[in-house]
Short mmCIF file of C-alpha atoms and ligand atoms in Angstrom, two decimals:
data_model
loop_
_atom_site.label_atom_id
_atom_site.label_comp_id
_atom_site.label_asym_id
_atom_site.label_seq_id
_atom_site.Cartn_x
_atom_site.Cartn_y
_atom_site.Cartn_z
CA MET H 1 -0.95 188.47 -29.11
CA LYS H 2 -3.19 185.72 -27.81
CA PRO H 3 -4.04 185.94 -24.12
CA LEU H 4 -2.95 183.34 -21.60
CA ILE H 5 -5.95 181.43 -20.24
CA ALA H 6 -5.98 180.23 -16.65
CA PRO H 7 -9.10 178.22 -15.76
CA SER H 8 -9.85 178.35 -12.03
CA VAL H 9 -9.92 174.88 -10.52
CA LEU H 10 -12.17 176.27 -7.76
CA ALA H 11 -15.12 175.85 -10.13
CA SER H 12 -14.26 172.26 -11.08
CA ASP H 13 -15.86 169.09 -9.73
CA PHE H 14 -13.69 168.26 -6.71
CA ALA H 15 -15.07 164.72 -6.60
CA ASN H 16 -13.49 164.17 -10.01
CA LEU H 17 -10.41 166.31 -9.69
CA GLN H 18 -8.15 163.96 -11.65
CA SER H 19 -10.39 163.96 -14.73
CA GLU H 20 -10.92 167.73 -14.47
CA VAL H 21 -7.15 168.29 -14.44
CA GLU H 22 -6.71 165.85 -17.33
CA MET H 23 -9.35 167.80 -19.29
CA LEU H 24 -7.34 170.99 -18.67
CA ASN H 25 -4.17 169.22 -19.81
CA LYS H 26 -5.84 168.48 -23.15
CA SER H 27 -7.26 171.98 -23.48
CA GLN H 28 -5.73 175.20 -24.75
CA ALA H 29 -5.40 176.46 -21.17
CA ASP H 30 -1.97 177.89 -20.43
CA TRP H 31 -2.03 177.72 -16.63
CA LEU H 32 -4.19 176.23 -13.90
CA HIS H 33 -5.42 178.92 -11.49
CA ILE H 34 -5.43 177.70 -7.89
CA ASP H 35 -7.48 179.74 -5.38
CA ILE H 36 -6.37 179.39 -1.76
CA MET H 37 -8.81 180.90 0.79
CA ASP H 38 -8.32 180.88 4.54
CA GLY H 39 -11.66 182.07 5.95
CA ARG H 40 -9.94 185.18 7.34
CA PHE H 41 -8.77 187.30 4.43
CA VAL H 42 -11.92 186.24 2.60
CA PRO H 43 -15.19 184.89 4.02
CA ASN H 44 -14.69 181.43 2.52
CA ILE H 45 -12.35 178.44 2.81
CA SER H 46 -11.29 176.58 -0.33
CA PHE H 47 -8.50 174.00 0.01
CA GLY H 48 -4.88 173.69 1.06
CA PHE H 49 -1.65 171.80 0.46
CA PRO H 50 -2.89 168.19 0.15
CA VAL H 51 -5.37 169.12 -2.56
CA MET H 52 -2.81 171.28 -4.34
CA GLU H 53 -0.34 168.41 -4.32
CA ALA H 54 -3.01 166.13 -5.77
CA ILE H 55 -3.59 168.64 -8.58
CA ARG H 56 0.15 168.86 -9.20
CA ARG H 57 0.41 165.07 -9.59
CA TYR H 58 -1.74 165.21 -12.73
CA ALA H 59 -1.25 168.76 -14.02
CA GLN H 60 0.99 169.21 -17.04
CA LYS H 61 0.75 173.00 -16.98
CA PRO H 62 2.07 175.67 -14.61
CA LEU H 63 0.16 176.27 -11.37
CA ASP H 64 -0.86 179.90 -10.89
CA VAL H 65 -1.48 180.14 -7.16
CA HIS H 66 -3.65 182.99 -5.85
CA LEU H 67 -3.29 183.35 -2.08
CA MET H 68 -6.36 184.91 -0.49
CA ILE H 69 -4.91 184.47 2.98
CA VAL H 70 -3.61 186.69 5.78
CA GLU H 71 0.14 186.66 6.45
CA PRO H 72 0.99 184.85 3.21
CA ALA H 73 4.74 185.25 3.86
CA GLN H 74 4.49 182.42 6.37
CA TYR H 75 3.62 179.91 3.67
CA ILE H 76 5.56 180.91 0.54
CA GLU H 77 8.12 178.10 0.65
CA GLN H 78 5.41 175.53 1.35
CA PHE H 79 3.36 176.66 -1.66
CA ARG H 80 6.45 176.49 -3.83
CA ALA H 81 7.18 172.97 -2.55
CA ALA H 82 3.57 172.02 -3.31
CA GLY H 83 4.15 172.94 -6.96
CA ALA H 84 3.36 176.64 -7.38
CA ASP H 85 4.96 178.25 -10.45
CA THR H 86 3.51 181.70 -9.82
CA ILE H 87 2.61 182.88 -6.32
CA THR H 88 0.33 185.89 -6.04
CA VAL H 89 -0.22 187.65 -2.71
CA HIS H 90 -2.74 190.36 -1.93
CA TYR H 91 -1.52 193.93 -1.48
CA GLU H 92 -4.07 194.24 1.32
CA ALA H 93 -2.59 191.26 3.20
CA CYS H 94 1.09 192.27 3.11
CA THR H 95 2.64 194.76 5.51
CA HIS H 96 6.04 194.21 3.88
CA LEU H 97 5.05 193.60 0.29
CA HIS H 98 8.46 194.35 -1.21
CA ARG H 99 10.09 191.80 1.08
CA THR H 100 7.41 189.21 0.34
CA LEU H 101 7.92 189.59 -3.42
CA GLN H 102 11.67 188.99 -2.96
CA GLN H 103 10.86 185.97 -0.80
CA ILE H 104 8.69 184.52 -3.57
CA LYS H 105 11.35 185.11 -6.23
CA ALA H 106 14.02 183.53 -4.02
CA THR H 107 12.08 180.24 -4.23
CA GLY H 108 12.29 180.37 -8.03
CA ALA H 109 8.59 181.15 -8.48
CA LYS H 110 7.20 184.19 -10.28
CA ALA H 111 5.84 186.87 -7.94
CA GLY H 112 2.39 188.41 -8.38
CA ILE H 113 0.48 191.14 -6.53
CA ALA H 114 -3.33 190.98 -6.33
CA LEU H 115 -5.52 194.05 -5.81
CA ASN H 116 -9.06 194.00 -4.46
CA PRO H 117 -11.62 195.98 -6.49
CA HIS H 118 -11.38 198.98 -4.12
CA THR H 119 -7.57 199.13 -4.06
CA SER H 120 -6.09 201.80 -6.29
CA VAL H 121 -3.55 200.77 -8.92
CA GLN H 122 -1.50 203.91 -8.12
CA LEU H 123 -0.48 202.31 -4.82
CA LEU H 124 1.83 200.03 -6.82
CA GLU H 125 4.01 202.85 -8.10
CA ASP H 126 6.97 201.96 -5.85
CA VAL H 127 6.76 198.20 -6.19
CA ILE H 128 5.63 197.58 -9.75
CA ALA H 129 9.20 197.11 -10.99
CA ASP H 130 9.58 194.16 -8.59
CA ALA H 131 6.45 192.31 -9.70
CA ASP H 132 6.21 189.69 -12.45
CA MET H 133 2.43 190.01 -12.53
CA VAL H 134 -0.44 192.09 -11.19
CA LEU H 135 -3.77 190.35 -10.64
CA LEU H 136 -6.73 192.73 -10.73
CA MET H 137 -9.74 191.30 -8.92
CA SER H 138 -12.79 192.01 -11.04
CA VAL H 139 -15.10 190.68 -8.29
CA ASN H 140 -14.69 190.77 -4.52
CA PRO H 141 -12.52 187.76 -3.71
CA GLY H 142 -13.96 184.75 -1.94
CA PHE H 143 -16.38 183.13 -4.33
CA GLY H 144 -16.67 182.02 -7.93
CA GLY H 145 -19.63 182.87 -10.10
CA GLN H 146 -19.98 186.58 -9.23
CA LYS H 147 -20.77 189.48 -11.53
CA PHE H 148 -17.88 191.26 -13.24
CA ILE H 149 -17.15 194.80 -11.93
CA GLU H 150 -16.99 197.23 -14.89
CA ASN H 151 -14.51 199.62 -13.22
CA THR H 152 -11.87 196.97 -13.97
CA TYR H 153 -11.44 198.31 -17.53
CA ARG H 154 -10.33 201.65 -16.15
CA LYS H 155 -7.93 200.01 -13.72
CA ILE H 156 -6.28 198.05 -16.53
CA GLU H 157 -5.63 201.26 -18.48
CA ILE H 158 -4.04 202.97 -15.47
CA LEU H 159 -2.01 199.88 -14.60
CA LYS H 160 -0.76 199.50 -18.18
CA ASN H 161 0.48 203.10 -18.14
CA LEU H 162 2.14 202.61 -14.76
CA ILE H 163 3.92 199.47 -15.98
CA ILE H 164 5.24 201.30 -19.02
CA SER H 165 6.26 204.42 -17.11
CA ARG H 166 8.18 202.42 -14.49
CA ASN H 167 9.81 200.13 -17.06
CA SER H 168 8.24 197.10 -15.39
CA LYS H 169 7.94 193.68 -17.02
CA ALA H 170 4.77 192.86 -15.09
CA ILE H 171 1.92 191.21 -16.94
CA ILE H 172 -1.75 191.85 -16.12
CA GLU H 173 -4.13 189.09 -14.99
CA ILE H 174 -7.87 189.57 -14.60
CA ASP H 175 -9.76 187.40 -12.13
CA GLY H 176 -13.50 187.23 -11.55
CA GLY H 177 -16.57 187.10 -13.75
CA VAL H 178 -14.59 186.75 -16.97
CA ASN H 179 -16.58 185.45 -19.93
CA GLN H 180 -16.75 185.69 -23.71
CA HIS H 181 -18.58 189.04 -23.54
CA ASN H 182 -16.00 190.96 -21.50
CA ALA H 183 -12.85 189.15 -22.71
CA PRO H 184 -12.36 191.20 -25.93
CA LEU H 185 -12.50 194.58 -24.14
CA LEU H 186 -10.28 193.31 -21.30
CA LEU H 187 -7.67 192.35 -23.89
CA GLU H 188 -8.07 195.63 -25.77
CA LYS H 189 -7.37 197.54 -22.55
CA GLY H 190 -4.19 195.54 -21.97
CA ALA H 191 -4.94 192.31 -20.06
CA ASP H 192 -2.47 189.47 -20.67
CA VAL H 193 -3.97 186.62 -18.62
CA LEU H 194 -7.65 185.77 -18.18
CA VAL H 195 -8.80 183.63 -15.25
CA ALA H 196 -12.16 181.93 -15.77
CA GLY H 197 -13.90 179.61 -13.33
CA SER H 198 -17.62 179.17 -13.65
CA PHE H 199 -17.67 180.32 -17.27
CA VAL H 200 -15.45 177.35 -18.18
CA PHE H 201 -16.66 174.65 -15.83
CA SER H 202 -20.39 175.30 -16.07
CA SER H 203 -20.32 175.41 -19.86
CA ALA H 204 -21.54 172.42 -21.86
CA ASP H 205 -18.14 172.02 -23.54
CA PRO H 206 -15.28 173.32 -21.38
CA LEU H 207 -12.65 172.45 -24.01
CA GLN H 208 -14.45 174.59 -26.58
CA THR H 209 -15.08 177.38 -24.06
CA ILE H 210 -11.36 177.54 -23.27
CA ALA H 211 -10.56 177.56 -27.00
CA ASP H 212 -13.05 180.40 -27.53
CA LEU H 213 -11.49 182.46 -24.73
CA LYS H 214 -8.04 181.80 -26.15
CA SER H 215 -9.09 183.19 -29.51
CA SER H 216 -10.96 186.22 -28.11
CA ALA H 217 -10.13 189.09 -30.41
CA ASN H 218 -8.66 192.28 -29.06
C1 DX5 B 1 -12.51 184.51 -6.55
C2 DX5 B 1 -11.35 183.74 -7.14
C3 DX5 B 1 -11.48 183.52 -8.59
C4 DX5 B 1 -12.66 182.66 -8.96
C5 DX5 B 1 -13.09 183.08 -10.32
O1 DX5 B 1 -12.22 184.86 -5.27
O2 DX5 B 1 -10.13 184.45 -6.94
O3 DX5 B 1 -10.29 182.98 -9.15
O4 DX5 B 1 -12.36 181.29 -8.95
O5 DX5 B 1 -14.29 182.46 -10.61
P1 DX5 B 1 -15.32 183.05 -11.69
O6 DX5 B 1 -14.60 183.02 -13.01
O7 DX5 B 1 -16.45 182.08 -11.60
O8 DX5 B 1 -15.67 184.43 -11.27
ZN1 ZN B 2 -8.30 183.71 -8.13
#
């Protein structure tokens, strides 16, 4: 099956956000990946609700919202109201992850769990059945344009087995340093969704780059 492609708006030209979103509308992208950073969970600040609402005004595709913030439970309803279709929270930021996933689903959004590169997939054993998606960080969160961490392949294999063994419907998203070189092996190992920021937006032809990622063979 073809992967879902979720270009990360973080790498787009914020001074021309409307035309960037319109380009994504025309592309083969499936979702728009929205990175929210608070300067506490990660050492960087991206953007918040007003910018997300501006993206939503023009976007014709689902918004895949990745919350790199502490205490995300405080803001779930607000992100849903701002247009989030999927809301992903970090395992490392949630004391009551099970409750937070239910809170996300109660808004009507899909619920995702993100894992930092050092966080073991096995920790999801008792919550995987409640997740719609698991996002594996393949760089340390906080910045676009970083180098892909190779251990991710191994994590996908373990996660895939866990999903099957627990009868979970969760899909697997990979975020960080994704490009045309690592996409085929990521898909072969079991990835369903590929996030790509700098690879898409710094390419000469983002539409073609998205199309190439979409047709990556596995
Ligand atoms: C990193 C973000 C990523 C980032 C990916 O903290 O979660 O979504 O935008 O950017 P690239 O594809 O450039 O690594
Ligand atoms: Zn992200």
